[in-house]
XYZ file of C-alpha atoms in Angstrom:
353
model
C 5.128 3.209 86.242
C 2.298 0.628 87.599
C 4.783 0.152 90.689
C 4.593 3.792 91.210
C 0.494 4.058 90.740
C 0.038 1.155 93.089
C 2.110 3.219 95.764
C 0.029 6.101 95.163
C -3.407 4.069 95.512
C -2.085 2.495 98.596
C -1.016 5.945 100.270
C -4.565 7.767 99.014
C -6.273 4.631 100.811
C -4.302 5.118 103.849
C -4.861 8.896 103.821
C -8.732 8.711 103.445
C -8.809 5.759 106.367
C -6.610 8.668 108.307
C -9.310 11.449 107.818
C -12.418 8.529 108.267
C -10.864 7.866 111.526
C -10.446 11.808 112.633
C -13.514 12.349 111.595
C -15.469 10.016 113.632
C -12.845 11.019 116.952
C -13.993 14.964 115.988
C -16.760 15.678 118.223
C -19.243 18.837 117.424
C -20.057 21.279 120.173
C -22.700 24.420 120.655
C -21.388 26.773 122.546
C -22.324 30.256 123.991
C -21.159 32.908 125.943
C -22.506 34.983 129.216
C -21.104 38.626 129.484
C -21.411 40.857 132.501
C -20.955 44.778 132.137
C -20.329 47.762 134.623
C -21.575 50.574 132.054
C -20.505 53.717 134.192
C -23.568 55.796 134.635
C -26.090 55.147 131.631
C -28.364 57.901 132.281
C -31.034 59.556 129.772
C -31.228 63.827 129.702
C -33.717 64.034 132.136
C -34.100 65.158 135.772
C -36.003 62.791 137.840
C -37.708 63.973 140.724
C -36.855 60.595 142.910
C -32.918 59.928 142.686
C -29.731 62.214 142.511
C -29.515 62.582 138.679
C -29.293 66.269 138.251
C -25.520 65.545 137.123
C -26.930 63.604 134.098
C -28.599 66.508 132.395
C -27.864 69.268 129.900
C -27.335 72.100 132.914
C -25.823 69.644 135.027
C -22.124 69.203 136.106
C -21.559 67.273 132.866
C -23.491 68.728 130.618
C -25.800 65.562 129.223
C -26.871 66.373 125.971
C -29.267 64.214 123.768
C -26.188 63.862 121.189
C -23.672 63.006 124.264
C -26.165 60.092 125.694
C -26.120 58.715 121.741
C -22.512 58.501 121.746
C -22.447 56.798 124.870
C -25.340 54.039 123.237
C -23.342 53.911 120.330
C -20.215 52.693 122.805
C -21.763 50.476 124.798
C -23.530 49.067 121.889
C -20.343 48.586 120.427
C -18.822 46.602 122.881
C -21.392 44.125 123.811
C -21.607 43.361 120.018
C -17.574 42.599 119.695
C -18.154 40.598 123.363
C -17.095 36.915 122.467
C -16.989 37.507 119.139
C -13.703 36.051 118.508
C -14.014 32.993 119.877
C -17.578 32.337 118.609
C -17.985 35.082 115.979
C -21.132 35.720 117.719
C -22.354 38.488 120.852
C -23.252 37.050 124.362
C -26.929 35.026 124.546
C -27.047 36.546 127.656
C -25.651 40.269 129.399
C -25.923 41.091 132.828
C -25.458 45.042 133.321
C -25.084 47.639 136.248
C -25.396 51.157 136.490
C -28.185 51.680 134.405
C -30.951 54.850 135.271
C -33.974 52.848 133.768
C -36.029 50.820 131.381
C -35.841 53.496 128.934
C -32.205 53.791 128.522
C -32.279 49.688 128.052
C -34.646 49.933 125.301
C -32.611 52.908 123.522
C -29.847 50.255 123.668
C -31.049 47.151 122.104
C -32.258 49.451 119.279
C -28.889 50.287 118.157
C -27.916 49.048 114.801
C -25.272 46.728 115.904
C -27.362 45.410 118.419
C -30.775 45.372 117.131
C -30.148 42.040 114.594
C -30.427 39.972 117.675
C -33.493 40.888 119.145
C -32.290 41.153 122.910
C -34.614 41.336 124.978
C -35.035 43.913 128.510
C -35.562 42.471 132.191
C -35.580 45.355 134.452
C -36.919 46.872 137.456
C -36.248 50.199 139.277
C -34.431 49.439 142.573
C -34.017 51.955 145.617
C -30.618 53.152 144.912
C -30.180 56.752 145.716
C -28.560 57.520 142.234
C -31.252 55.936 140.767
C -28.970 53.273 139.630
C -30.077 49.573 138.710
C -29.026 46.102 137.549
C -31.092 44.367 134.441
C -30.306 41.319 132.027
C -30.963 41.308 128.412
C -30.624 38.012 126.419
C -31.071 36.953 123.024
C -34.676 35.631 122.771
C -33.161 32.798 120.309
C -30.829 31.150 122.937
C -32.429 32.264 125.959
C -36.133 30.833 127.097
C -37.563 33.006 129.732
C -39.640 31.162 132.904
C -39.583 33.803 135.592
C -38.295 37.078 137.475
C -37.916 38.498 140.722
C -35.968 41.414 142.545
C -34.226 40.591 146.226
C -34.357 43.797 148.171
C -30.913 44.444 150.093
C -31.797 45.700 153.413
C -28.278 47.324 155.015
C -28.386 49.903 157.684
C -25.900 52.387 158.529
C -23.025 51.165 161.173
C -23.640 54.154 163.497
C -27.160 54.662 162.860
C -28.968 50.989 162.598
C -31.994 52.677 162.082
C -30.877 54.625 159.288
C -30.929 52.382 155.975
C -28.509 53.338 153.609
C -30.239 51.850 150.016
C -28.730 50.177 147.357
C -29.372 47.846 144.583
C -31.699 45.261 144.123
C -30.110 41.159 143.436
C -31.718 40.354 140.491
C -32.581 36.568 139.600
C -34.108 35.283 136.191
C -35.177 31.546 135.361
C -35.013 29.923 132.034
C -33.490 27.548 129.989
C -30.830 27.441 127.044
C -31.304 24.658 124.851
C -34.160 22.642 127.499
C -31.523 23.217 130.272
C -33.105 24.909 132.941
C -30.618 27.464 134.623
C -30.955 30.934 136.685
C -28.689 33.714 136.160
C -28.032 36.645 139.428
C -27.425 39.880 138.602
C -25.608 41.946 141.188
C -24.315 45.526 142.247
C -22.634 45.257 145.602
C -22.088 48.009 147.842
C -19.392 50.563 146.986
C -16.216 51.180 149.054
C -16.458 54.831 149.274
C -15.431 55.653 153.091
C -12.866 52.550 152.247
C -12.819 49.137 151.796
C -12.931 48.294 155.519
C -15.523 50.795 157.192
C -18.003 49.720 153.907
C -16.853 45.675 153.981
C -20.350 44.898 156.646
C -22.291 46.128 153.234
C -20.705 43.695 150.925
C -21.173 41.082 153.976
C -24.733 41.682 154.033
C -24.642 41.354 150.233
C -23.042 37.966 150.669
C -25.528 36.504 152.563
C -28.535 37.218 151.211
C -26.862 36.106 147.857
C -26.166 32.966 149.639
C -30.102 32.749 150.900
C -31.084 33.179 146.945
C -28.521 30.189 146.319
C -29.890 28.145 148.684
C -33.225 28.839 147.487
C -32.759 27.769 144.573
C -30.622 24.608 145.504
C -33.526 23.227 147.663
C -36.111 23.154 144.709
C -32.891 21.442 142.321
C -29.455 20.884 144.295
C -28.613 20.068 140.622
C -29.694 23.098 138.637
C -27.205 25.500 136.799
C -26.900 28.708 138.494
C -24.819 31.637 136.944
C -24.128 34.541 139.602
C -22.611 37.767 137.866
C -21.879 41.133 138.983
C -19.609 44.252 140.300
C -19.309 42.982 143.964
C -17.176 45.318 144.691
C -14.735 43.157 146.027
C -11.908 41.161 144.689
C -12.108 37.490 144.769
C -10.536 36.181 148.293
C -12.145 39.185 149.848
C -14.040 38.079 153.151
C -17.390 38.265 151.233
C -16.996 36.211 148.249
C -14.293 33.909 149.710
C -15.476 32.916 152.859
C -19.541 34.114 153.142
C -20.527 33.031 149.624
C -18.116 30.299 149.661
C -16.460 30.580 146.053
C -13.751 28.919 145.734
C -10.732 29.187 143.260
C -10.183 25.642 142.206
C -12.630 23.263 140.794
C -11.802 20.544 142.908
C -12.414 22.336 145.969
C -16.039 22.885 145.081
C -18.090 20.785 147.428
C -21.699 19.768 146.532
C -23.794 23.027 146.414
C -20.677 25.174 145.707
C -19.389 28.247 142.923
C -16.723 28.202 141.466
C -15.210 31.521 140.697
C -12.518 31.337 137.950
C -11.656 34.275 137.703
C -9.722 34.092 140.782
C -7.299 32.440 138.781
C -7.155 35.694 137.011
C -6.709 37.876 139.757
C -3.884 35.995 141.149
C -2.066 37.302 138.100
C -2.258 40.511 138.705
C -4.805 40.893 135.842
C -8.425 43.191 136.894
C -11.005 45.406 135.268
C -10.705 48.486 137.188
C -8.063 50.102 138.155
C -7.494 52.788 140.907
C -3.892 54.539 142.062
C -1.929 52.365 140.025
C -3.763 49.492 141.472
C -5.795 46.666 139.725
C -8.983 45.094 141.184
C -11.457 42.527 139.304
C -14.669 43.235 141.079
C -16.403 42.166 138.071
C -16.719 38.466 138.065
C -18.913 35.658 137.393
C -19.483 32.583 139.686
C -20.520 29.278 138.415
C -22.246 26.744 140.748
C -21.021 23.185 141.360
C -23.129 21.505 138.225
C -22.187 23.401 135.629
C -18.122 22.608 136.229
C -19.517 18.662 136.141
C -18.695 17.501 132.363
C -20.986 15.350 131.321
C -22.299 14.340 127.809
C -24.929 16.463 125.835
C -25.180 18.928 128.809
C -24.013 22.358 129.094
C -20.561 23.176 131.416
C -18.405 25.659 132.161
C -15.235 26.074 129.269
C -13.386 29.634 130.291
C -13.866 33.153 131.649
C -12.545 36.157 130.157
C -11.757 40.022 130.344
C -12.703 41.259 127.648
C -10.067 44.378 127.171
C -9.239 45.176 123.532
C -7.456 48.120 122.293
C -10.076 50.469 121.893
C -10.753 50.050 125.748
C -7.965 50.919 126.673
C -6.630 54.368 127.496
C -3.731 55.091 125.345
C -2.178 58.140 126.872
C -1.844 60.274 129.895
C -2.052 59.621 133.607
C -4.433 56.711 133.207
C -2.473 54.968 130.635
C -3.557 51.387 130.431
C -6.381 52.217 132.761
C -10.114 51.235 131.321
C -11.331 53.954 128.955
C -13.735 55.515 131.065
C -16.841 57.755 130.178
C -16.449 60.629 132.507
C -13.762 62.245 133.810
C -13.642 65.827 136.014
C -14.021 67.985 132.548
C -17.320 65.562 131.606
C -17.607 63.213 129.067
C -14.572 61.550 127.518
C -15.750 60.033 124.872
C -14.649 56.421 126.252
C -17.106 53.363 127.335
C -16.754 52.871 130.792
C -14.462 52.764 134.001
C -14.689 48.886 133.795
C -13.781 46.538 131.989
C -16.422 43.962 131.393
C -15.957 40.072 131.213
C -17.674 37.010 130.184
C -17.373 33.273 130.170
C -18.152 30.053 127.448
C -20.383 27.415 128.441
C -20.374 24.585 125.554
C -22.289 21.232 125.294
C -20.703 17.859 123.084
C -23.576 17.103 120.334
C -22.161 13.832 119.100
């Protein structure tokens, strides 16, 4: 009996020593998430005089109704709340977003009930789009400290007119800090491909470089700083424009000082995107990390993973587009789905012990 007691004290004493010694190897981390969204067309009821938005309205080809626009808030609202969520049971600190008419639509957003317990707050300004179409940012005014804003106008003109400017959307940048780290986010909408991918690929170009210019910018005042560059580029990852004008390149270790790295090449090379057209998958959405923020280094924010985020209910389940993004509007009006994108988002996290 004592022999078997004394075996028993010996083994709890090696046990606790066991979990003492985990314990003090088990490191803590704070972690957060940055999402980026194509919402397909986010447009309030009303006519504008300025942009082509007579679609977007109760006599228009889709018949916009007050209670249509609230289902489409309660959709999007629903998916940037489940965004991240099961990895840190928590919505993105930060959202970039495209295809949005205007401030008001934002604010109509952030007021939805599963959005409105985090207090996001709106950066927005109109941009020249013909649609009336824009880019904005919202973040969580807990994680996210604001320091500045500014709009980058795109200035493309027409291949067979150069004096005829075809206008598109704004690159927006915003400064702040998480946690005291200072960092800057982009928010882009590249050029479309309608007339295809090759007649519209001097657009995107254009787009490249003057999101290079901002880069460098911001590179000369820090070559150190954390830069996240997000968006619908309209382009897949080793396109011309993203591979070879921005420079983003698909492995961390090719990532020379001053560089992005894009992971979600990695994804595309599966065969993996977040729109899908004729049976065919691209992942224009993406989001570029620069050079710093792939350096680990203690008690300092870095890069951890990028995502799709494509559950179920995004997903159509049925019919020609099986599989397909469940899109908001379709050639009868709305479907009652989010949006022809999927949107994706990545994990930063810092060590705290």
């Amino acid at each position: 009996m004592f022999q078997k007691a004394f075996n028993l004290l010996i083994l709890s004493i090696f046990v606790l020593a066991f979990q003492l010694a985990e314990a003090q190897e088990k490191k803590d981390y704070k972690a957060y998430s940055i999402g980026f969204y194509n919402v397909e067309n986010l447009f309030d009821i009303y006519d504008s005089p300025n942009t082509y938005d007579e679609d977007f309205t109760p006599s228009g080809k889709y018949r916009w109704t007050a209670g249509l626009y609230q289902k489409k808030l309660e959709n999007l609202a629903r998916v940037i709340s489940s965004m991240g969520r099961e990895e840190l049971a928590s919505p993105p600190a930060i959202v970039g977003l495209c295809e949005i008419e205007n401030l008001q639509v934002l604010e109509d957003l952030v007021k939805m009930p599963l959005l409105a317990p985090y207090n996001y707050q709106i950066i927005h300004s109109d941009s020249p789009d013909e649609r009336g179409i824009d880019v904005a940012l919202l973040y969580r005014a807990n994680a996210f400290k604001l320091k500045d804003w500014k709009n980058h106008e795109l200035l493309i003109y027409e291949a067979r007119n150069t004096s005829k400017r075809d206008f598109t959307r704004d690159q927006l940048v915003v400064s702040g800090s998480i946690d005291g780290e200072d960092i800057h986010l982009i928010v882009n909408h590249w050029p479309s491909r309608s007339g295809g991918e090759k007649l519209s690929s001097y657009k995107r170009a254009e787009a490249a470089r003057l999101n290079k210019r901002i880069i460098d910018s911001l590179q000369k005042q820090d070559p150190y700083t954390g830069i996240v560059n997000m968006g619908d580029f309209n382009d897949d990852p080793a396109n011309a424009s993203l591979n070879r004008i921005l420079g983003a390149r698909a492995k961390k270790e090719q990532v020379g000082f001053g560089g992005l790295y894009n992971p979600f090449a990695a994804i595309a090379s599966e065969g993996r995107g977040t729109s899908a057209y004729r049976d065919q998958w691209n992942l224009f959405d993406q989001i570029l990390v620069s050079k710093s923020l792939i350096e680990k280094s203690p008690k300092k924010f870095t890069f951890f993973r990028a995502y799709i985020f494509n559950p179920p209910f995004l997903i159509t389940s049925k019919g020609a587009y099986k599989n397909y993004p469940f899109r908001s509007f379709g050639q009868s009006g709305f479907t009652g789905g989010f949006s022809d994108h999927f949107p994706v988002y990545i994990i930063l996290t810092k060590q705290l012990n």
